[in-house]
Amino acid sequence: MFPVEKIREDFPILKREVNGKPLVYFDNAATSQTPQVVIDAIVNYYTNYNANIHRGVHTLSQEATDLYEEARIKIQQHFNAKNAYEIILTSGTTDSINMVASGFEALLTSGDEIIVSALEHHSNIVPWQMLCEKTGAVLKVIPMLENGTLDMSVYNTLISEKTKLVFCNHVSNALGIINPIKEMIAKAHQVGAAVLIDGAQATPHIKPDVQELDVDFYVASAHKICGPTGVGILYGKSEWLEKLPPYQGGGEMIETVTFEKTTYAGLPHKFEAGTPNICGGIAFGVALDYMNAIGFDAIGAYEHELLIYGTEKLQEIEGLTIYGTEDKTAVISFNIEGIHPYDIGAILDKLGVAVRTGHHCAQPIMNFYNIPGTVRASFSFYNTKEEIDLLVNAVQKAKMMLS
Ligand SMILES: *Cc1c(COP(=O)(O)O)cnc(C)c1O
């Protein structure tokens, strides 16, 4: 049995009420809640270690540096990167993607092709459009199918000698669909193209092995994996990180500076200009420890139970459609016929149930289904079947009030 009641004790926020009702938090795909050990790590950092890192000779600075670099090693081990310097600490997924996009500006020429999937988050579309405008490269899109999966037969025809980059999310944030990234990576490598996988939505549920995937770049945000906001990673194979020019100029990323010429620091510092989110990086390491102690296999299996249970219960509601039905993480994106998703979300909130409504930063998917948005309930390992019952009751109530 998954010890969910014991786990819930670790999350102080789960005890609070919203609009006089116990909070039911089903917006985990937007951000996860924070366990006490991570909150403690943040408080402990500012209480005992706060200092700038890498430059100081004094004790505090050295202690803070050690903690920060230990966190990098925890992250390296979690993702199974070959080297700690292949883990660049960033402000999050968006920042990491922009870092790669900006770096490729120097490597692309007019007529080169970039392939993206139709299931992308806006943060994984806009930087590539900007990159194409700057370089004359052409953006190609892998279309999606009615069941929410990518049309892999089209992907196989899009890949060619012109392909320089492929970008896809590991798990779609709007629908929760798990994409066949291993197969996509292998196919891209046949033509020498690099692949960046957006793992923001996968990492809360799946422990990725970047060496086994043979992925060139993998990005994620701490705040979706029980960590704090404002910190994330760019994993890059060292060959690629060496090839890309630095993203920002500043302190930390240089070796020597004169007005004639600056030489850049080695990895990872070349990509870490300025004072980083030191506390956030340390707390991210603690969050990964916390989740690994529970175990990603146990987390995945329990969340799958919640997904099956929630899907069955919600499907009993007449007029309710679920989008994305194939292999997926514990996300249920749905609509009720004739009712705007926003109206459902507003009533759910009155009943203490937090869901996301809208296009989920993935407008192309909504256009595909010809809908304004969906109601998205996304589950985490600290949620329960009783909470799903509360959601189902609340949706029934909302339906009655609105139709
Ligand atoms: C949340 C999310 C992002 C953006 O992450 P930030 O932490 O806001 O930078 C990108 N891609 C996917 C799939 C996401 O779920």
mmCIF file of C-alpha atoms and ligand atoms in Angstrom, residues 29-31 91-97 119-124 169-174 198-202 219-224 230-231 360-361 376, ligand 1:
data_model
loop_
_atom_site.group_PDB
_atom_site.id
_atom_site.type_symbol
_atom_site.label_atom_id
_atom_site.label_comp_id
_atom_site.label_asym_id
_atom_site.label_seq_id
_atom_site.Cartn_x
_atom_site.Cartn_y
_atom_site.Cartn_z
ATOM 1 C CA ALA A 29 0.920 20.178 -13.572
ATOM 2 C CA ALA A 30 1.241 23.953 -13.066
ATOM 3 C CA THR A 31 3.290 23.655 -9.896
ATOM 4 C CA SER A 91 15.960 29.658 -13.569
ATOM 5 C CA GLY A 92 13.705 26.966 -15.031
ATOM 6 C CA THR A 93 12.585 25.161 -18.156
ATOM 7 C CA THR A 94 11.829 28.347 -20.084
ATOM 8 C CA ASP A 95 15.263 29.743 -19.325
ATOM 9 C CA SER A 96 16.931 26.455 -20.289
ATOM 10 C CA ILE A 97 15.143 26.290 -23.632
ATOM 11 C CA LEU A 119 1.893 19.143 -28.482
ATOM 12 C CA GLU A 120 4.289 21.815 -27.287
ATOM 13 C CA HIS A 121 3.977 24.298 -24.469
ATOM 14 C CA HIS A 122 4.280 27.902 -25.740
ATOM 15 C CA SER A 123 7.685 28.140 -24.097
ATOM 16 C CA ASN A 124 8.802 25.418 -26.502
ATOM 17 C CA ASN A 169 8.158 17.443 -24.694
ATOM 18 C CA HIS A 170 8.565 14.159 -22.860
ATOM 19 C CA VAL A 171 5.015 14.496 -21.524
ATOM 20 C CA SER A 172 2.457 16.960 -22.889
ATOM 21 C CA ASN A 173 1.373 19.428 -20.213
ATOM 22 C CA ALA A 174 -2.106 19.943 -21.646
ATOM 23 C CA ASP A 198 11.313 19.309 -22.442
ATOM 24 C CA GLY A 199 10.952 17.217 -19.311
ATOM 25 C CA ALA A 200 9.025 19.782 -17.236
ATOM 26 C CA GLN A 201 5.904 17.648 -17.199
ATOM 27 C CA ALA A 202 7.549 14.232 -17.144
ATOM 28 C CA VAL A 219 15.352 20.462 -19.410
ATOM 29 C CA ALA A 220 13.153 20.629 -16.300
ATOM 30 C CA SER A 221 11.885 22.943 -13.536
ATOM 31 C CA ALA A 222 12.302 22.277 -9.802
ATOM 32 C CA HIS A 223 8.910 23.745 -8.914
ATOM 33 C CA LYS A 224 7.065 20.889 -10.604
ATOM 34 C CA GLY A 230 12.977 30.021 -10.032
ATOM 35 C CA VAL A 231 15.356 27.099 -10.472
ATOM 36 C CA HIS A 360 -2.597 25.488 -20.714
ATOM 37 C CA CYS A 361 -0.027 27.412 -22.791
ATOM 38 C CA ARG A 376 -7.361 20.085 -16.361
HETATM 39 C C1 LIG B 1 5.605 24.197 -16.982
HETATM 40 C C2 LIG B 1 6.135 23.828 -18.304
HETATM 41 C C3 LIG B 1 7.071 24.637 -18.964
HETATM 42 C C4 LIG B 1 7.535 25.946 -18.408
HETATM 43 O O1 LIG B 1 8.197 25.789 -17.205
HETATM 44 P P1 LIG B 1 8.654 27.079 -16.368
HETATM 45 O O2 LIG B 1 9.019 26.518 -15.038
HETATM 46 O O3 LIG B 1 7.468 27.991 -16.308
HETATM 47 O O4 LIG B 1 9.794 27.684 -17.101
HETATM 48 C C5 LIG B 1 7.551 24.204 -20.172
HETATM 49 N N1 LIG B 1 7.158 23.051 -20.724
HETATM 50 C C6 LIG B 1 6.247 22.248 -20.129
HETATM 51 C C7 LIG B 1 5.852 20.959 -20.780
HETATM 52 C C8 LIG B 1 5.708 22.607 -18.901
HETATM 53 O O5 LIG B 1 4.819 21.816 -18.311
#
